[in-house]
Tab-separated table of C-alpha atoms in Angstrom:
chain	number	residue	atom	x	y	z
A	1	MET	CA	116.546	131.521	-195.028
A	2	LYS	CA	115.690	133.112	-191.530
A	3	SER	CA	114.535	130.680	-188.780
A	4	HIS	CA	110.636	130.525	-187.791
A	5	PRO	CA	110.208	132.061	-184.455
A	6	LEU	CA	108.474	129.193	-183.024
A	7	ASN	CA	111.387	126.681	-183.831
A	8	PRO	CA	112.772	126.655	-180.165
A	9	PHE	CA	109.460	125.798	-178.857
A	10	PHE	CA	108.867	122.889	-181.209
A	11	THR	CA	112.267	121.561	-180.647
A	12	ALA	CA	111.855	121.495	-176.817
A	13	LEU	CA	108.644	119.592	-177.491
A	14	LEU	CA	110.052	117.081	-179.740
A	15	ALA	CA	112.849	116.382	-177.310
A	16	ALA	CA	110.476	115.772	-174.327
A	17	ALA	CA	108.118	113.332	-176.373
A	18	LEU	CA	111.363	111.325	-177.194
A	19	LEU	CA	112.284	111.167	-173.683
A	20	ALA	CA	108.811	109.977	-172.233
A	21	LEU	CA	108.910	107.306	-175.121
A	22	LEU	CA	112.114	106.199	-174.156
A	23	THR	CA	111.292	105.953	-170.602
A	24	LEU	CA	108.132	103.742	-171.421
A	25	LEU	CA	110.286	101.240	-173.316
A	26	LEU	CA	112.681	100.835	-170.560
A	27	LEU	CA	109.743	100.082	-168.068
A	28	ALA	CA	108.080	97.735	-170.355
A	29	GLY	CA	111.356	95.876	-170.712
A	30	CYS	CA	111.858	95.441	-166.761
A	31	GLY	CA	108.270	94.606	-165.763
A	32	SER	CA	108.452	90.909	-165.660
A	33	PRO	CA	111.409	88.340	-165.523
A	34	PRO	CA	112.444	86.335	-168.563
A	35	ALA	CA	110.622	82.987	-168.931
A	36	GLY	CA	112.122	80.337	-166.792
A	37	GLU	CA	113.097	82.693	-164.030
A	38	PRO	CA	111.602	82.914	-160.314
A	39	GLN	CA	108.228	84.941	-160.145
A	40	GLY	CA	108.671	85.806	-156.734
A	41	GLU	CA	109.917	84.717	-153.294
A	42	GLY	CA	108.241	81.574	-151.621
A	43	LEU	CA	108.788	78.080	-150.476
A	44	ALA	CA	110.514	76.518	-153.669
A	45	SER	CA	110.016	72.984	-151.866
A	46	SER	CA	106.512	73.478	-150.916
A	47	PRO	CA	104.088	71.529	-153.244
A	48	GLN	CA	101.018	73.424	-154.583
A	49	ALA	CA	97.848	71.893	-155.391
A	50	GLY	CA	97.942	70.014	-159.002
A	51	ALA	CA	101.590	70.327	-159.094
A	52	PRO	CA	103.111	67.740	-161.412
A	53	ALA	CA	105.625	65.280	-160.206
A	54	ALA	CA	109.204	66.399	-159.609
A	55	ALA	CA	111.612	66.039	-162.412
A	56	GLY	CA	113.123	62.712	-162.418
A	57	GLN	CA	110.313	61.013	-160.362
A	58	ALA	CA	109.481	57.555	-161.463
A	59	PRO	CA	106.020	56.620	-162.740
A	60	GLY	CA	103.971	55.179	-160.008
A	61	ALA	CA	106.226	57.036	-157.440
A	62	ALA	CA	104.117	58.938	-154.378
A	63	GLN	CA	102.641	62.289	-155.753
A	64	GLU	CA	103.100	65.600	-153.406
A	65	ALA	CA	100.111	66.369	-151.585
A	66	PRO	CA	99.372	70.083	-151.002
A	67	ALA	CA	97.722	69.678	-147.649
A	68	GLY	CA	100.815	68.018	-146.054
A	69	MET	CA	103.165	70.879	-146.626
A	70	GLN	CA	101.283	74.133	-146.248
A	71	GLY	CA	101.765	75.961	-142.971
A	72	THR	CA	105.447	76.467	-143.049
A	73	GLN	CA	106.162	80.224	-143.104
A	74	PRO	CA	108.585	81.739	-145.576
A	75	PRO	CA	111.579	83.610	-144.058
A	76	ALA	CA	111.433	87.190	-143.411
A	77	PRO	CA	112.941	89.313	-146.206
A	78	PRO	CA	116.620	90.397	-145.742
A	79	GLY	CA	117.104	93.358	-143.602
A	80	SER	CA	113.689	93.183	-141.965
A	81	PRO	CA	113.510	93.246	-138.165
A	82	GLN	CA	113.943	89.962	-136.577
A	83	PRO	CA	111.315	88.461	-133.979
A	84	PRO	CA	112.989	88.880	-130.286
A	85	ALA	CA	114.440	85.689	-128.742
A	86	ARG	CA	112.041	84.172	-126.590
A	87	GLU	CA	112.203	81.578	-123.669
A	88	ILE	CA	110.666	77.940	-123.864
A	89	THR	CA	110.554	74.941	-121.602
A	90	ASP	CA	111.153	71.577	-123.381
A	91	MET	CA	109.519	68.112	-122.621
A	92	ALA	CA	112.071	67.557	-120.225
A	93	GLY	CA	111.225	70.501	-118.026
A	94	ARG	CA	114.522	72.327	-119.255
A	95	VAL	CA	114.001	76.303	-119.571
A	96	MET	CA	115.999	77.719	-122.645
A	97	THR	CA	116.141	80.919	-124.922
A	98	VAL	CA	115.429	80.176	-128.645
A	99	PRO	CA	115.721	82.646	-131.586
A	100	GLY	CA	112.518	84.469	-132.612
A	101	GLU	CA	112.762	82.873	-136.069
A	102	ILE	CA	113.847	79.360	-136.217
A	103	THR	CA	115.219	78.845	-139.715
A	104	SER	CA	116.982	75.347	-139.468
A	105	ILE	CA	116.871	72.530	-136.892
A	106	PHE	CA	119.652	69.775	-136.555
A	107	PRO	CA	118.328	66.552	-135.506
A	108	THR	CA	120.672	64.395	-133.330
A	109	LEU	CA	119.105	60.978	-134.180
A	110	PRO	CA	116.749	59.592	-137.137
A	111	VAL	CA	113.666	59.990	-134.803
A	112	ALA	CA	114.201	63.662	-134.274
A	113	ALA	CA	114.760	63.980	-138.302
A	114	ILE	CA	111.464	62.046	-138.614
A	115	TYR	CA	109.730	64.470	-136.393
A	116	ILE	CA	110.992	67.529	-138.141
A	117	TYR	CA	110.344	65.987	-141.836
A	118	THR	CA	106.782	65.295	-141.100
A	119	LEU	CA	105.949	68.648	-139.428
A	120	ALA	CA	108.237	71.075	-141.224
A	121	PRO	CA	110.512	69.511	-143.840
A	122	ASP	CA	111.974	73.000	-145.000
A	123	LEU	CA	113.502	73.543	-141.474
A	124	LEU	CA	115.268	70.039	-141.732
A	125	LEU	CA	119.135	70.786	-141.634
A	126	GLY	CA	120.261	67.548	-142.756
A	127	TRP	CA	120.099	63.544	-142.233
A	128	ASN	CA	121.730	61.368	-139.738
A	129	VAL	CA	122.456	58.704	-142.398
A	130	ASP	CA	122.466	58.430	-146.197
A	131	LEU	CA	119.070	57.996	-147.514
A	132	ASN	CA	118.835	54.421	-149.163
A	133	GLU	CA	116.683	53.775	-152.442
A	134	THR	CA	113.573	52.640	-149.934
A	135	GLU	CA	113.679	55.956	-148.171
A	136	ARG	CA	113.985	57.883	-151.362
A	137	SER	CA	111.166	56.276	-152.901
A	138	VAL	CA	108.924	58.380	-150.640
A	139	ILE	CA	110.911	61.168	-149.206
A	140	LEU	CA	110.296	64.108	-151.689
A	141	PRO	CA	113.080	64.476	-154.183
A	142	GLN	CA	113.946	68.047	-152.795
A	143	TYR	CA	115.074	66.716	-149.513
A	144	HIS	CA	117.412	63.654	-150.988
A	145	SER	CA	120.492	65.929	-151.341
A	146	LEU	CA	120.422	67.082	-147.666
A	147	PRO	CA	123.694	66.471	-145.983
A	148	ASN	CA	124.315	63.549	-143.694
A	149	PHE	CA	125.574	64.893	-140.551
A	150	GLY	CA	125.942	61.429	-138.667
A	151	MET	CA	124.544	60.470	-135.326
A	152	GLY	CA	125.784	59.349	-131.816
A	153	ASP	CA	129.544	59.440	-131.589
A	154	ALA	CA	129.753	59.915	-135.361
A	155	VAL	CA	128.170	63.425	-135.469
A	156	ASN	CA	130.430	65.742	-137.441
A	157	TYR	CA	130.212	68.643	-134.810
A	158	GLU	CA	132.366	71.005	-137.228
A	159	ALA	CA	129.971	70.470	-140.056
A	160	VAL	CA	126.989	71.268	-137.786
A	161	ILE	CA	128.727	74.338	-136.188
A	162	ALA	CA	129.441	75.757	-139.568
A	163	ALA	CA	125.751	75.203	-140.613
A	164	ALA	CA	124.753	77.221	-137.693
A	165	PRO	CA	121.320	75.696	-136.933
A	166	SER	CA	118.786	77.888	-134.934
A	167	LEU	CA	117.861	74.850	-132.830
A	168	VAL	CA	119.015	71.137	-132.085
A	169	LEU	CA	116.081	68.675	-131.318
A	170	ASN	CA	116.960	65.689	-129.357
A	171	VAL	CA	114.176	63.105	-129.492
A	172	VAL	CA	115.114	60.453	-126.589
A	173	ALA	CA	114.021	58.536	-123.534
A	174	ILE	CA	113.816	61.384	-121.124
A	175	ASN	CA	115.905	60.789	-118.000
A	176	GLU	CA	119.040	62.222	-116.017
A	177	GLY	CA	121.544	60.692	-118.456
A	178	THR	CA	120.005	62.028	-121.591
A	179	ILE	CA	119.400	65.545	-119.951
A	180	ASP	CA	122.971	65.981	-119.130
A	181	GLN	CA	123.880	64.826	-122.670
A	182	SER	CA	121.594	67.506	-124.019
A	183	ASP	CA	123.317	70.232	-121.828
A	184	LYS	CA	126.571	69.296	-122.946
A	185	MET	CA	125.691	69.225	-126.647
A	186	ALA	CA	124.174	72.620	-126.457
A	187	ALA	CA	127.558	73.712	-124.881
A	188	SER	CA	129.419	72.085	-127.684
A	189	LEU	CA	127.280	73.360	-130.598
A	190	GLY	CA	126.448	76.712	-129.437
A	191	ALA	CA	122.994	76.381	-130.010
A	192	PRO	CA	119.584	75.584	-128.012
A	193	VAL	CA	118.931	71.731	-127.508
A	194	ALA	CA	115.110	70.960	-127.025
A	195	MET	CA	114.373	67.707	-125.779
A	196	VAL	CA	111.310	65.647	-126.687
A	197	SER	CA	110.013	62.348	-125.523
A	198	THR	CA	110.487	59.416	-127.765
A	199	ARG	CA	107.741	57.406	-126.416
A	200	LEU	CA	105.142	56.708	-128.954
A	201	GLU	CA	102.224	57.530	-126.609
A	202	ASP	CA	103.706	60.945	-126.295
A	203	ALA	CA	103.564	61.545	-130.012
A	204	PRO	CA	100.342	64.008	-129.786
A	205	GLU	CA	102.313	65.958	-127.018
A	206	ALA	CA	105.519	66.031	-128.995
A	207	TYR	CA	103.794	67.466	-132.235
A	208	ARG	CA	101.886	70.095	-130.282
A	209	PHE	CA	105.261	71.113	-128.386
A	210	LEU	CA	106.891	71.569	-131.676
A	211	GLY	CA	103.841	73.297	-133.462
A	212	GLU	CA	103.830	75.930	-130.694
A	213	LEU	CA	107.772	76.365	-130.949
A	214	LEU	CA	107.830	76.836	-134.614
A	215	GLY	CA	104.526	78.490	-135.022
A	216	LEU	CA	102.748	75.750	-136.937
A	217	GLU	CA	100.036	75.240	-134.389
A	218	GLY	CA	97.486	74.088	-137.053
A	219	ARG	CA	99.623	71.564	-138.911
A	220	ALA	CA	100.833	70.023	-135.613
A	221	GLU	CA	97.403	69.655	-134.290
A	222	ALA	CA	96.415	67.652	-137.586
A	223	LEU	CA	99.098	65.220	-136.729
A	224	ALA	CA	98.580	65.069	-133.237
A	225	SER	CA	95.154	64.531	-133.535
A	226	TYR	CA	95.513	61.648	-136.065
A	227	ALA	CA	97.942	59.901	-133.417
A	228	GLU	CA	95.089	60.303	-130.594
A	229	ALA	CA	92.792	58.939	-132.873
A	230	THR	CA	94.809	55.997	-133.732
A	231	PHE	CA	95.268	55.188	-130.043
A	232	ARG	CA	91.655	55.770	-129.354
A	233	ASP	CA	90.521	53.275	-132.095
A	234	ILE	CA	92.783	50.462	-131.024
A	235	ASP	CA	91.781	50.952	-127.207
A	236	ARG	CA	88.083	50.776	-127.885
A	237	MET	CA	88.533	47.257	-129.371
A	238	ALA	CA	87.888	44.642	-126.765
A	239	VAL	CA	89.889	41.585	-127.886
A	240	PRO	CA	89.092	38.483	-125.572
A	241	GLU	CA	92.091	36.988	-123.584
A	242	GLY	CA	91.572	33.596	-125.443
A	243	ASP	CA	91.873	35.463	-128.947
A	244	LYS	CA	94.939	37.240	-128.283
A	245	ALA	CA	97.905	36.491	-130.526
A	246	ARG	CA	101.359	35.335	-129.325
A	247	ILE	CA	103.484	37.434	-131.367
A	248	TYR	CA	107.422	36.992	-132.372
A	249	TYR	CA	108.999	40.155	-133.866
A	250	GLY	CA	112.310	39.494	-135.581
A	251	ASN	CA	114.783	42.046	-136.647
A	252	GLY	CA	118.066	41.678	-138.770
A	253	GLU	CA	119.007	39.591	-142.065
A	254	ASP	CA	118.208	36.342	-140.125
A	255	SER	CA	115.284	37.672	-138.133
A	256	LEU	CA	116.809	36.391	-134.783
A	257	GLU	CA	117.135	39.578	-133.161
A	258	THR	CA	114.032	40.153	-131.079
A	259	ALA	CA	112.492	42.601	-128.839
A	260	PRO	CA	111.531	41.364	-125.348
A	261	PRO	CA	108.325	42.681	-123.551
A	262	GLY	CA	108.531	46.178	-122.244
A	263	SER	CA	111.247	47.289	-124.710
A	264	SER	CA	110.671	50.355	-127.243
A	265	SER	CA	111.304	48.159	-130.126
A	266	GLY	CA	108.472	45.691	-129.347
A	267	GLN	CA	106.030	48.311	-127.799
A	268	ILE	CA	103.574	48.023	-130.804
A	269	ILE	CA	102.973	44.361	-129.814
A	270	GLU	CA	101.344	45.267	-126.531
A	271	MET	CA	99.724	48.492	-128.047
A	272	VAL	CA	97.640	46.402	-130.612
A	273	LYS	CA	96.660	43.757	-127.821
A	274	GLY	CA	99.135	40.976	-128.835
A	275	VAL	CA	101.316	38.883	-126.340
A	276	ASN	CA	105.064	39.088	-126.998
A	277	ALA	CA	106.199	35.625	-127.441
A	278	ALA	CA	109.782	36.448	-126.590
A	279	ASP	CA	109.966	35.473	-123.038
A	280	LEU	CA	112.764	37.284	-121.990
A	281	GLU	CA	114.073	40.040	-119.851
A	282	ALA	CA	114.832	43.603	-121.651
A	283	GLY	CA	118.160	44.032	-120.123
A	284	ASP	CA	120.013	47.023	-121.125
A	285	GLY	CA	119.241	46.886	-124.678
A	286	SER	CA	115.873	46.925	-126.495
A	287	ARG	CA	116.740	43.899	-128.849
A	288	ILE	CA	118.305	40.678	-127.940
A	289	ARG	CA	119.871	37.884	-130.165
A	290	ILE	CA	118.155	34.369	-129.883
A	291	SER	CA	118.926	31.099	-131.558
A	292	PRO	CA	116.528	29.397	-134.176
A	293	GLU	CA	116.041	26.616	-131.370
A	294	GLN	CA	114.624	29.463	-129.114
A	295	LEU	CA	112.187	30.462	-131.894
A	296	LEU	CA	110.969	27.091	-132.466
A	297	ALA	CA	110.380	26.645	-128.601
A	298	TRP	CA	108.065	29.761	-128.312
A	299	ASP	CA	106.209	28.493	-131.615
A	300	PRO	CA	104.477	31.908	-131.848
A	301	ASP	CA	100.855	32.249	-133.434
A	302	VAL	CA	102.177	35.258	-135.668
A	303	ILE	CA	105.558	36.255	-137.012
A	304	ILE	CA	106.551	39.630	-138.009
A	305	VAL	CA	109.771	40.379	-139.329
A	306	ASN	CA	111.567	43.638	-140.219
A	307	GLY	CA	114.478	42.711	-142.148
A	308	GLU	CA	117.544	44.814	-142.144
A	309	PRO	CA	116.576	48.414	-143.354
A	310	ARG	CA	120.186	49.745	-143.642
A	311	ALA	CA	121.088	46.777	-145.970
A	312	SER	CA	117.868	47.364	-148.073
A	313	LEU	CA	116.560	43.743	-147.151
A	314	SER	CA	112.867	44.412	-146.873
A	315	GLY	CA	110.522	42.928	-144.334
A	316	GLY	CA	108.769	40.873	-147.125
A	317	THR	CA	111.918	39.367	-148.362
A	318	ALA	CA	112.833	38.118	-144.628
A	319	ALA	CA	109.310	36.752	-144.425
A	320	GLN	CA	109.772	34.811	-147.455
A	321	ALA	CA	113.000	33.476	-146.111
A	322	ILE	CA	111.299	32.091	-143.026
A	323	LEU	CA	108.408	30.543	-144.918
A	324	ALA	CA	111.153	28.778	-147.255
A	325	ASN	CA	113.419	27.686	-144.284
A	326	LYS	CA	112.641	23.928	-143.775
A	327	ASP	CA	113.974	24.212	-140.169
A	328	TYR	CA	110.998	26.457	-139.405
A	329	ALA	CA	108.338	24.335	-141.232
A	330	SER	CA	106.955	23.141	-137.760
A	331	LEU	CA	106.367	26.450	-136.621
A	332	LYS	CA	102.470	27.467	-136.112
A	333	ALA	CA	102.619	30.503	-137.802
A	334	VAL	CA	104.411	29.166	-140.822
A	335	GLN	CA	101.715	26.476	-141.350
A	336	ASN	CA	98.916	28.832	-140.937
A	337	GLY	CA	100.494	31.518	-143.373
A	338	LYS	CA	100.834	34.203	-140.544
A	339	VAL	CA	104.359	35.178	-141.277
A	340	PHE	CA	104.309	38.928	-142.316
A	341	GLY	CA	106.786	41.385	-143.290
A	342	ALA	CA	106.765	44.933	-141.814
A	343	PRO	CA	106.741	47.656	-144.608
A	344	ASN	CA	109.516	50.036	-144.389
A	345	ALA	CA	108.955	52.758	-146.864
A	346	PRO	CA	110.396	55.314	-146.033
A	347	PHE	CA	110.701	54.067	-142.452
A	348	SER	CA	109.867	50.863	-140.572
A	349	TRP	CA	106.236	50.610	-139.572
A	350	ILE	CA	107.192	48.653	-136.525
A	351	ASP	CA	110.793	49.625	-135.261
A	352	ARG	CA	113.960	51.142	-136.221
A	353	PRO	CA	113.643	54.064	-135.865
A	354	VAL	CA	111.073	54.063	-132.803
A	355	GLY	CA	109.412	57.336	-133.978
A	356	PRO	CA	106.154	58.452	-135.079
A	357	ASN	CA	106.679	56.399	-138.514
A	358	ARG	CA	105.259	53.661	-136.035
A	359	LEU	CA	101.628	55.151	-135.871
A	360	VAL	CA	100.585	53.538	-139.272
A	361	GLY	CA	102.095	50.295	-137.953
A	362	ILE	CA	99.585	50.124	-135.138
A	363	ARG	CA	96.815	50.571	-137.702
A	364	TRP	CA	98.333	47.895	-140.128
A	365	LEU	CA	99.246	45.250	-137.405
A	366	ALA	CA	96.094	45.404	-135.699
A	367	LYS	CA	94.082	44.778	-138.917
A	368	LYS	CA	96.420	42.094	-140.026
A	369	ILE	CA	96.247	40.110	-136.718
A	370	TYR	CA	92.725	40.861	-135.626
A	371	PRO	CA	90.594	41.509	-139.035
A	372	ALA	CA	87.255	40.635	-137.431
A	373	TYR	CA	87.874	43.125	-134.447
A	374	PHE	CA	88.832	46.233	-136.372
A	375	ASP	CA	86.270	47.553	-138.992
A	376	TYR	CA	88.370	50.162	-140.683
A	377	ASP	CA	89.899	49.939	-144.057
A	378	ALA	CA	93.495	49.582	-143.757
A	379	ASP	CA	94.383	51.039	-147.292
A	380	ASP	CA	92.607	54.258	-146.372
A	381	GLU	CA	94.255	54.649	-143.143
A	382	VAL	CA	97.719	54.164	-144.804
A	383	ARG	CA	96.850	56.809	-147.498
A	384	GLU	CA	95.804	59.130	-145.018
A	385	PHE	CA	98.957	58.672	-142.946
A	386	TYR	CA	101.357	59.069	-145.904
A	387	ARG	CA	99.215	62.475	-147.035
A	388	LEU	CA	99.501	63.845	-143.530
A	389	PHE	CA	102.864	62.838	-142.486
A	390	TYR	CA	105.044	62.007	-145.493
A	391	HIS	CA	103.446	64.818	-147.609
A	392	VAL	CA	102.527	62.456	-150.518
A	393	GLU	CA	99.474	61.256	-152.016
A	394	LEU	CA	99.843	57.517	-152.657
A	395	SER	CA	98.814	56.212	-155.942
A	396	ASP	CA	97.245	52.673	-156.013
A	397	GLU	CA	100.630	51.504	-157.714
A	398	LYS	CA	102.584	53.047	-155.206
A	399	LEU	CA	100.499	51.522	-152.338
A	400	ALA	CA	100.873	47.919	-153.898
A	401	GLU	CA	104.899	48.841	-154.045
A	402	ILE	CA	105.132	49.633	-150.432
A	403	TYR	CA	102.811	46.511	-149.515
A	404	HIS	CA	104.801	44.155	-151.687
A	405	GLY	CA	108.180	45.048	-149.940
A	406	SER	CA	106.249	43.783	-146.852
A	407	ARG	CA	104.847	40.319	-148.101
């Protein structure tokens, strides 16, 4: 049989149709990732509005707050042009060159780690200590596994150098000694070391400096404004001299390590218009050991105790120990039920470390000592602080848990 003269035309048409169909099938198969795979680039650690609690998070634990984490910018795609290096002046007046894009920051001390975590947690290279159970109860789960690089003489310099941070943050009392220390550290680590003042009253300036440095001005302003509002609300309350409470602040497992007047560890006592009962000279340190007899001689109106955070001894447990100790039964504070433990989740509200974690302590302690002079709702203030600074919304159960550790 002879072939039809149009067969070659139909053959080519059929081949083209089959090729087009095959192309469409291939494109349809690659159009979206399989279920369970990432849908795109972004901040994996940044909570979104309405997001459920992280896997493994205990019922009643702090929930992620969307407002607390937004503002951190995702890194530029690989291969894209990097912003040029720039010159900055830190809070010590030191001029240095920093990368145009800062992707990680090493904190030299826990105070610096708290500043980074509260402002831009995704930039935190690691911690300076292993997080304990109390700290983990509030710190978001995705930051629990960050490495511990140590602090002071115990810093693991080799590990820090290997991690190649964009910046080192040193939050300390600014003086000639710490400036020299920062310069030497920059040479040892091969990274710029920015200095920030550890003075609590400098917290607004510290946050604004870091916000400008990191391109997070809006988020930093929210934290700076909270700090300023706290100082302003406390300053405007006039407490008559005759009503000012004499306060003893105790640290450690026996609560016999105290902070003398003028020390950074006892700073909040003066800020809330109390009188530090520890009649001692500060000397070289911010805390001094005393005897039980010395505490009995001072006979303070109020006792605030911090416990031992690194030993997981809460302020509440330390307060109960004083109330139950027969040797202290004659103390005015014990007889009047004015012995309080400082909350310490994730960090102490009064001391240790002397960082922005103390801002909420000012609100709490002022209301605790002078309820008639301060008309704000302490629970509301605590919730707002944790939302802004620690990126969590406190449930009623979690708030009660934080307070329970303090009573």
